[in-house]
mmCIF file of C-alpha atoms in Angstrom:
data_model
loop_
_atom_site.group_PDB
_atom_site.id
_atom_site.type_symbol
_atom_site.label_atom_id
_atom_site.label_comp_id
_atom_site.label_asym_id
_atom_site.label_seq_id
_atom_site.Cartn_x
_atom_site.Cartn_y
_atom_site.Cartn_z
ATOM 1 C CA MET A 1 0.038 0.051 0.021
ATOM 2 C CA CYS A 2 1.403 3.310 -0.846
ATOM 3 C CA VAL A 3 1.434 6.392 1.517
ATOM 4 C CA LEU A 4 -1.357 8.084 -0.347
ATOM 5 C CA GLU A 5 -3.471 5.032 0.003
ATOM 6 C CA ALA A 6 -2.821 4.875 3.608
ATOM 7 C CA LEU A 7 -3.777 8.618 4.134
ATOM 8 C CA ALA A 8 -7.167 7.841 2.826
ATOM 9 C CA LEU A 9 -7.602 4.984 5.212
ATOM 10 C CA SER A 10 -6.466 6.534 8.577
ATOM 11 C CA PRO A 11 -6.479 9.948 10.065
ATOM 12 C CA LEU A 12 -3.031 9.157 11.610
ATOM 13 C CA THR A 13 -0.348 8.381 9.073
ATOM 14 C CA ARG A 14 3.347 7.834 9.299
ATOM 15 C CA ALA A 15 5.250 8.969 6.073
ATOM 16 C CA SER A 16 8.338 10.589 4.633
ATOM 17 C CA ILE A 17 8.877 14.334 4.891
ATOM 18 C CA PHE A 18 8.740 14.322 1.042
ATOM 19 C CA THR A 19 4.862 13.456 1.212
ATOM 20 C CA LEU A 20 4.592 17.141 2.372
ATOM 21 C CA LYS A 21 5.120 18.127 -1.204
ATOM 22 C CA ARG A 22 1.916 16.367 -2.274
ATOM 23 C CA LYS A 23 -0.282 19.054 -0.987
ATOM 24 C CA GLU A 24 -3.418 18.183 -2.966
ATOM 25 C CA ALA A 25 -3.190 14.526 -1.550
ATOM 26 C CA LEU A 26 -2.755 15.791 1.908
ATOM 27 C CA LYS A 27 -5.800 18.190 1.465
ATOM 28 C CA GLU A 28 -7.889 15.338 0.177
ATOM 29 C CA ALA A 29 -6.838 13.234 3.188
ATOM 30 C CA ASN A 30 -7.780 16.098 5.553
ATOM 31 C CA ILE A 31 -4.296 16.265 7.091
ATOM 32 C CA THR A 32 -4.157 19.386 9.374
ATOM 33 C CA HIS A 33 -1.381 18.465 11.740
ATOM 34 C CA VAL A 34 2.295 17.483 10.925
ATOM 35 C CA LEU A 35 4.550 15.861 13.699
ATOM 36 C CA SER A 36 8.264 16.123 12.672
ATOM 37 C CA ILE A 37 10.758 13.974 14.573
ATOM 38 C CA LEU A 38 14.171 14.787 13.130
ATOM 39 C CA THR A 39 17.331 16.826 13.419
ATOM 40 C CA LEU A 40 17.625 18.119 10.049
ATOM 41 C CA PRO A 41 16.778 21.813 9.223
ATOM 42 C CA LEU A 42 13.308 22.111 8.031
ATOM 43 C CA ASP A 43 11.902 24.210 5.181
ATOM 44 C CA THR A 44 9.196 26.180 6.863
ATOM 45 C CA VAL A 45 7.302 26.492 3.573
ATOM 46 C CA LEU A 46 6.412 22.718 3.719
ATOM 47 C CA PHE A 47 4.511 23.285 6.937
ATOM 48 C CA GLU A 48 2.750 26.613 6.352
ATOM 49 C CA ASP A 49 -0.697 25.002 5.652
ATOM 50 C CA TYR A 50 -0.512 22.839 8.791
ATOM 51 C CA LYS A 51 -0.374 23.024 12.501
ATOM 52 C CA HIS A 52 3.275 21.730 13.120
ATOM 53 C CA LEU A 53 5.205 20.331 16.030
ATOM 54 C CA ALA A 54 8.829 19.687 15.528
ATOM 55 C CA ILE A 55 10.936 17.532 17.888
ATOM 56 C CA ASP A 56 14.537 17.797 17.517
ATOM 57 C CA ILE A 57 15.949 14.406 18.349
ATOM 58 C CA ASP A 58 18.609 12.016 16.818
ATOM 59 C CA ASP A 59 17.455 8.757 15.317
ATOM 60 C CA ASP A 60 19.609 6.747 17.884
ATOM 61 C CA GLU A 61 18.805 3.876 20.165
ATOM 62 C CA ASP A 62 20.187 5.899 23.168
ATOM 63 C CA ALA A 63 18.050 8.959 22.446
ATOM 64 C CA ASP A 64 15.502 9.628 25.210
ATOM 65 C CA ILE A 65 12.333 9.801 23.066
ATOM 66 C CA ILE A 66 10.126 8.918 25.919
ATOM 67 C CA GLN A 67 10.367 12.361 27.350
ATOM 68 C CA TYR A 68 8.499 13.766 24.329
ATOM 69 C CA PHE A 69 5.495 11.479 24.577
ATOM 70 C CA PRO A 70 3.239 13.734 26.433
ATOM 71 C CA ALA A 71 3.690 16.566 24.099
ATOM 72 C CA THR A 72 3.504 14.504 20.928
ATOM 73 C CA ASN A 73 0.442 12.552 22.248
ATOM 74 C CA ALA A 74 -1.347 15.678 23.053
ATOM 75 C CA PHE A 75 -0.468 17.121 19.647
ATOM 76 C CA ILE A 76 -1.830 14.029 17.856
ATOM 77 C CA ARG A 77 -4.954 13.848 19.949
ATOM 78 C CA GLU A 78 -5.616 17.618 19.234
ATOM 79 C CA GLY A 79 -5.537 16.898 15.507
ATOM 80 C CA LEU A 80 -7.793 13.828 15.746
ATOM 81 C CA ASP A 81 -10.193 15.408 18.155
ATOM 82 C CA THR A 82 -10.692 18.463 15.823
ATOM 83 C CA GLY A 83 -11.662 16.283 13.052
ATOM 84 C CA GLY A 84 -8.285 16.535 11.289
ATOM 85 C CA GLY A 85 -5.606 14.034 10.297
ATOM 86 C CA VAL A 86 -2.111 13.891 11.547
ATOM 87 C CA LEU A 87 1.059 13.129 9.290
ATOM 88 C CA VAL A 88 4.009 11.852 11.407
ATOM 89 C CA HIS A 89 7.401 11.819 9.845
#
């Protein structure tokens, strides 16, 4: 199943940052929130149509990702509770 098919099936979808360039598909999937988990510099233009939360953490087995769960869970819940969809990358 491709990412765009998954977007149509679930309001919570994990995908690549490159999916953000598919604006029309994201609109059709009702994506309103984007959660970014990475240490790369972000092009803010990609996120201007969405509510965005960025977590700056290395993809490393020693990274303490658990400390971010309350904030990320609240962000995801907000997106879903308001009738939108959430893209996590």
